[in-house]
CSV table of N, CA and C in Angstrom, one decimal:
chain,number,residue,atom,x,y,z
A,13,MET,N,81.9,46.4,178.3
A,13,MET,CA,81.9,47.7,178.9
A,13,MET,C,80.4,48.0,179.4
A,14,ALA,N,80.3,48.4,180.6
A,14,ALA,CA,78.9,48.6,181.1
A,14,ALA,C,78.4,50.0,180.6
A,15,ALA,N,77.1,50.0,180.4
A,15,ALA,CA,76.4,51.2,180.0
A,15,ALA,C,76.5,52.3,181.1
A,16,VAL,N,76.7,53.5,180.6
A,16,VAL,CA,76.7,54.7,181.6
A,16,VAL,C,75.3,55.2,181.9
A,17,ASP,N,75.0,55.4,183.1
A,17,ASP,CA,73.7,55.9,183.5
A,17,ASP,C,73.6,57.4,183.2
A,18,ARG,N,72.8,57.8,182.3
A,18,ARG,CA,72.7,59.2,181.9
A,18,ARG,C,71.4,59.8,182.4
A,19,SER,N,70.7,59.1,183.3
A,19,SER,CA,69.4,59.6,183.8
A,19,SER,C,69.5,60.9,184.5
A,20,ASN,N,70.6,61.3,185.1
A,20,ASN,CA,70.7,62.6,185.8
A,20,ASN,C,71.7,63.5,185.1
A,21,GLN,N,71.8,63.3,183.8
A,21,GLN,CA,72.7,64.1,183.0
A,21,GLN,C,72.0,64.8,181.8
A,22,SER,N,72.5,65.9,181.3
A,22,SER,CA,72.0,66.6,180.1
A,22,SER,C,73.0,66.5,179.1
A,23,LEU,N,72.6,66.4,177.8
A,23,LEU,CA,73.5,66.5,176.7
A,23,LEU,C,73.7,68.0,176.3
A,24,LEU,N,75.0,68.3,176.2
A,24,LEU,CA,75.4,69.7,175.9
A,24,LEU,C,75.9,69.8,174.5
A,25,ILE,N,75.6,70.8,173.7
A,25,ILE,CA,76.1,71.0,172.4
A,25,ILE,C,76.8,72.3,172.3
A,26,TYR,N,78.0,72.3,171.8
A,26,TYR,CA,78.9,73.5,171.6
A,26,TYR,C,79.1,73.7,170.1
A,27,ASP,N,79.3,75.0,169.8
A,27,ASP,CA,79.7,75.3,168.4
A,27,ASP,C,81.2,75.2,168.2
A,28,LYS,N,81.7,75.4,167.0
A,28,LYS,CA,83.1,75.3,166.7
A,28,LYS,C,84.0,76.1,167.6
A,29,ALA,N,83.5,77.3,168.0
A,29,ALA,CA,84.2,78.2,168.9
A,29,ALA,C,84.2,77.8,170.3
A,30,GLY,N,83.5,76.7,170.7
A,30,GLY,CA,83.5,76.3,172.0
A,30,GLY,C,82.4,76.9,172.9
A,31,LYS,N,81.5,77.6,172.2
A,31,LYS,CA,80.3,78.3,172.9
A,31,LYS,C,79.2,77.3,173.1
A,32,LEU,N,78.7,77.2,174.3
A,32,LEU,CA,77.5,76.3,174.6
A,32,LEU,C,76.3,76.9,173.9
A,33,ILE,N,75.7,76.1,173.0
A,33,ILE,CA,74.5,76.6,172.3
A,33,ILE,C,73.2,75.9,172.7
A,34,VAL,N,73.3,74.6,173.2
A,34,VAL,CA,72.1,73.9,173.5
A,34,VAL,C,72.3,73.0,174.7
A,35,THR,N,71.4,73.0,175.6
A,35,THR,CA,71.4,72.1,176.7
A,35,THR,C,70.2,71.2,176.6
A,36,GLY,N,70.3,69.9,176.5
A,36,GLY,CA,69.2,69.0,176.3
A,36,GLY,C,68.5,68.8,177.7
A,37,GLU,N,67.4,68.2,177.6
A,37,GLU,CA,66.6,67.9,178.8
A,37,GLU,C,67.3,66.8,179.6
A,38,LYS,N,67.3,66.9,180.9
A,38,LYS,CA,68.0,66.0,181.8
A,38,LYS,C,67.4,64.6,181.6
A,39,GLY,N,68.2,63.6,181.4
A,39,GLY,CA,67.8,62.2,181.3
A,39,GLY,C,67.4,61.8,179.9
A,40,LYS,N,67.3,62.7,179.0
A,40,LYS,CA,66.8,62.3,177.6
A,40,LYS,C,67.9,61.9,176.7
A,41,GLY,N,69.1,62.4,176.8
A,41,GLY,CA,70.2,62.0,176.0
A,41,GLY,C,70.1,62.6,174.6
A,42,THR,N,69.3,63.6,174.4
A,42,THR,CA,69.1,64.3,173.1
A,42,THR,C,69.2,65.8,173.3
A,43,ALA,N,69.4,66.5,172.2
A,43,ALA,CA,69.4,68.0,172.2
A,43,ALA,C,69.1,68.4,170.8
A,44,ALA,N,68.4,69.4,170.5
A,44,ALA,CA,68.0,69.9,169.2
A,44,ALA,C,68.8,71.2,168.9
A,45,ILE,N,69.5,71.1,167.8
A,45,ILE,CA,70.2,72.3,167.3
A,45,ILE,C,69.2,73.0,166.4
A,46,THR,N,68.8,74.2,166.7
A,46,THR,CA,67.8,75.0,165.9
A,46,THR,C,68.4,76.1,165.1
A,47,GLY,N,67.6,76.6,164.2
A,47,GLY,CA,68.1,77.8,163.4
A,47,GLY,C,68.9,77.5,162.2
A,48,LEU,N,69.1,76.2,161.9
A,48,LEU,CA,69.9,75.8,160.7
A,48,LEU,C,68.9,75.8,159.5
A,49,ALA,N,69.5,76.2,158.3
A,49,ALA,CA,68.7,76.2,157.1
A,49,ALA,C,68.3,74.8,156.6
A,50,ALA,N,67.1,74.6,156.2
A,50,ALA,CA,66.7,73.3,155.7
A,50,ALA,C,67.6,72.9,154.5
A,51,GLY,N,68.0,71.7,154.5
A,51,GLY,CA,68.9,71.2,153.5
A,51,GLY,C,70.4,71.4,153.7
A,52,ALA,N,70.7,72.2,154.7
A,52,ALA,CA,72.1,72.5,155.0
A,52,ALA,C,72.9,71.2,155.3
A,53,LYS,N,74.1,71.2,155.0
A,53,LYS,CA,75.0,70.0,155.3
A,53,LYS,C,76.0,70.5,156.4
A,54,VAL,N,76.0,69.8,157.5
A,54,VAL,CA,76.8,70.2,158.6
A,54,VAL,C,78.0,69.2,158.7
A,55,ALA,N,79.2,69.7,158.7
A,55,ALA,CA,80.4,68.9,158.7
A,55,ALA,C,80.7,68.3,160.0
A,56,GLU,N,81.3,67.1,160.1
A,56,GLU,CA,81.8,66.6,161.3
A,56,GLU,C,82.7,67.6,162.0
A,57,GLY,N,82.5,67.8,163.3
A,57,GLY,CA,83.3,68.7,164.1
A,57,GLY,C,82.8,70.2,164.1
A,58,ASP,N,81.7,70.5,163.3
A,58,ASP,CA,81.1,71.8,163.4
A,58,ASP,C,80.5,72.0,164.8
A,59,TYR,N,80.1,70.9,165.4
A,59,TYR,CA,79.6,70.9,166.8
A,59,TYR,C,80.3,69.9,167.6
A,60,GLN,N,80.3,70.1,168.9
A,60,GLN,CA,80.8,69.1,169.8
A,60,GLN,C,79.8,68.9,170.9
A,61,ALA,N,79.8,67.6,171.5
A,61,ALA,CA,78.9,67.3,172.5
A,61,ALA,C,79.5,66.7,173.7
A,62,SER,N,78.9,66.9,174.8
A,62,SER,CA,79.3,66.3,176.1
A,62,SER,C,78.1,66.1,177.0
A,63,PHE,N,78.3,65.4,178.1
A,63,PHE,CA,77.3,65.2,179.0
A,63,PHE,C,77.7,65.8,180.3
A,64,SER,N,76.7,66.4,181.1
A,64,SER,CA,76.9,67.0,182.3
A,64,SER,C,75.8,66.7,183.3
A,65,ASP,N,76.2,66.6,184.6
A,65,ASP,CA,75.2,66.4,185.7
A,65,ASP,C,75.0,67.7,186.4
A,66,GLY,N,75.6,68.8,185.9
A,66,GLY,CA,75.5,70.1,186.5
A,66,GLY,C,76.7,70.5,187.3
A,67,THR,N,77.5,69.5,187.6
A,67,THR,CA,78.7,69.7,188.4
A,67,THR,C,79.9,69.2,187.5
A,68,ASN,N,79.8,68.0,187.1
A,68,ASN,CA,80.9,67.4,186.3
A,68,ASN,C,80.5,67.3,184.8
A,69,GLU,N,81.5,67.4,183.9
A,69,GLU,CA,81.2,67.3,182.5
A,69,GLU,C,82.2,66.3,181.8
A,70,SER,N,81.7,65.5,180.9
A,70,SER,CA,82.5,64.6,180.2
A,70,SER,C,83.3,65.4,179.2
A,71,ASP,N,84.3,64.7,178.6
A,71,ASP,CA,85.1,65.3,177.5
A,71,ASP,C,84.2,65.6,176.3
A,72,LYS,N,84.5,66.6,175.6
A,72,LYS,CA,83.7,66.9,174.4
A,72,LYS,C,84.1,66.0,173.3
A,73,VAL,N,83.2,65.6,172.5
A,73,VAL,CA,83.5,64.8,171.3
A,73,VAL,C,82.8,65.4,170.1
A,74,PRO,N,83.4,65.3,168.9
A,74,PRO,CA,82.8,65.9,167.7
A,74,PRO,C,81.5,65.2,167.3
A,75,VAL,N,80.6,66.0,166.9
A,75,VAL,CA,79.3,65.5,166.4
A,75,VAL,C,79.5,65.1,164.9
A,76,SER,N,79.0,63.9,164.6
A,76,SER,CA,79.2,63.4,163.2
A,76,SER,C,78.5,64.3,162.2
A,77,ALA,N,78.9,64.3,161.0
A,77,ALA,CA,78.3,65.1,159.9
A,77,ALA,C,76.8,64.7,159.8
A,78,PHE,N,76.0,65.7,159.4
A,78,PHE,CA,74.5,65.4,159.2
A,78,PHE,C,74.0,66.4,158.2
A,79,ASP,N,72.8,66.1,157.6
A,79,ASP,CA,72.1,67.0,156.7
A,79,ASP,C,70.9,67.4,157.5
A,80,VAL,N,70.6,68.7,157.4
A,80,VAL,CA,69.4,69.3,158.0
A,80,VAL,C,68.2,68.9,157.2
A,81,LEU,N,67.1,68.3,157.8
A,81,LEU,CA,65.9,67.9,157.1
A,81,LEU,C,65.2,69.1,156.6
A,82,PRO,N,64.4,68.9,155.5
A,82,PRO,CA,63.6,69.9,155.0
A,82,PRO,C,62.5,70.3,156.0
A,83,ALA,N,62.0,71.5,155.9
A,83,ALA,CA,60.9,71.9,156.8
A,83,ALA,C,59.6,71.1,156.5
A,84,GLU,N,59.0,70.8,157.6
A,84,GLU,CA,57.7,70.1,157.4
A,84,GLU,C,56.6,71.1,157.1
A,85,GLY,N,55.6,70.6,156.3
A,85,GLY,CA,54.6,71.5,156.1
A,85,GLY,C,53.9,71.3,154.8
């Protein structure tokens, strides 16, 4: 399967309710969810992700479970 060119797309992150909460920088393929408590455990499906070129959007897929890193300092 050929790789998809994401250079003109942004990664979008939605919360469980389907509300868009983060739009990543175009062409980077990343987005940062901020405001989570250090050490928090986020369950798979608490967030969903998709890619958009500003006109078309891919299907949303569940974000895998992750632990929030401790604050640096």
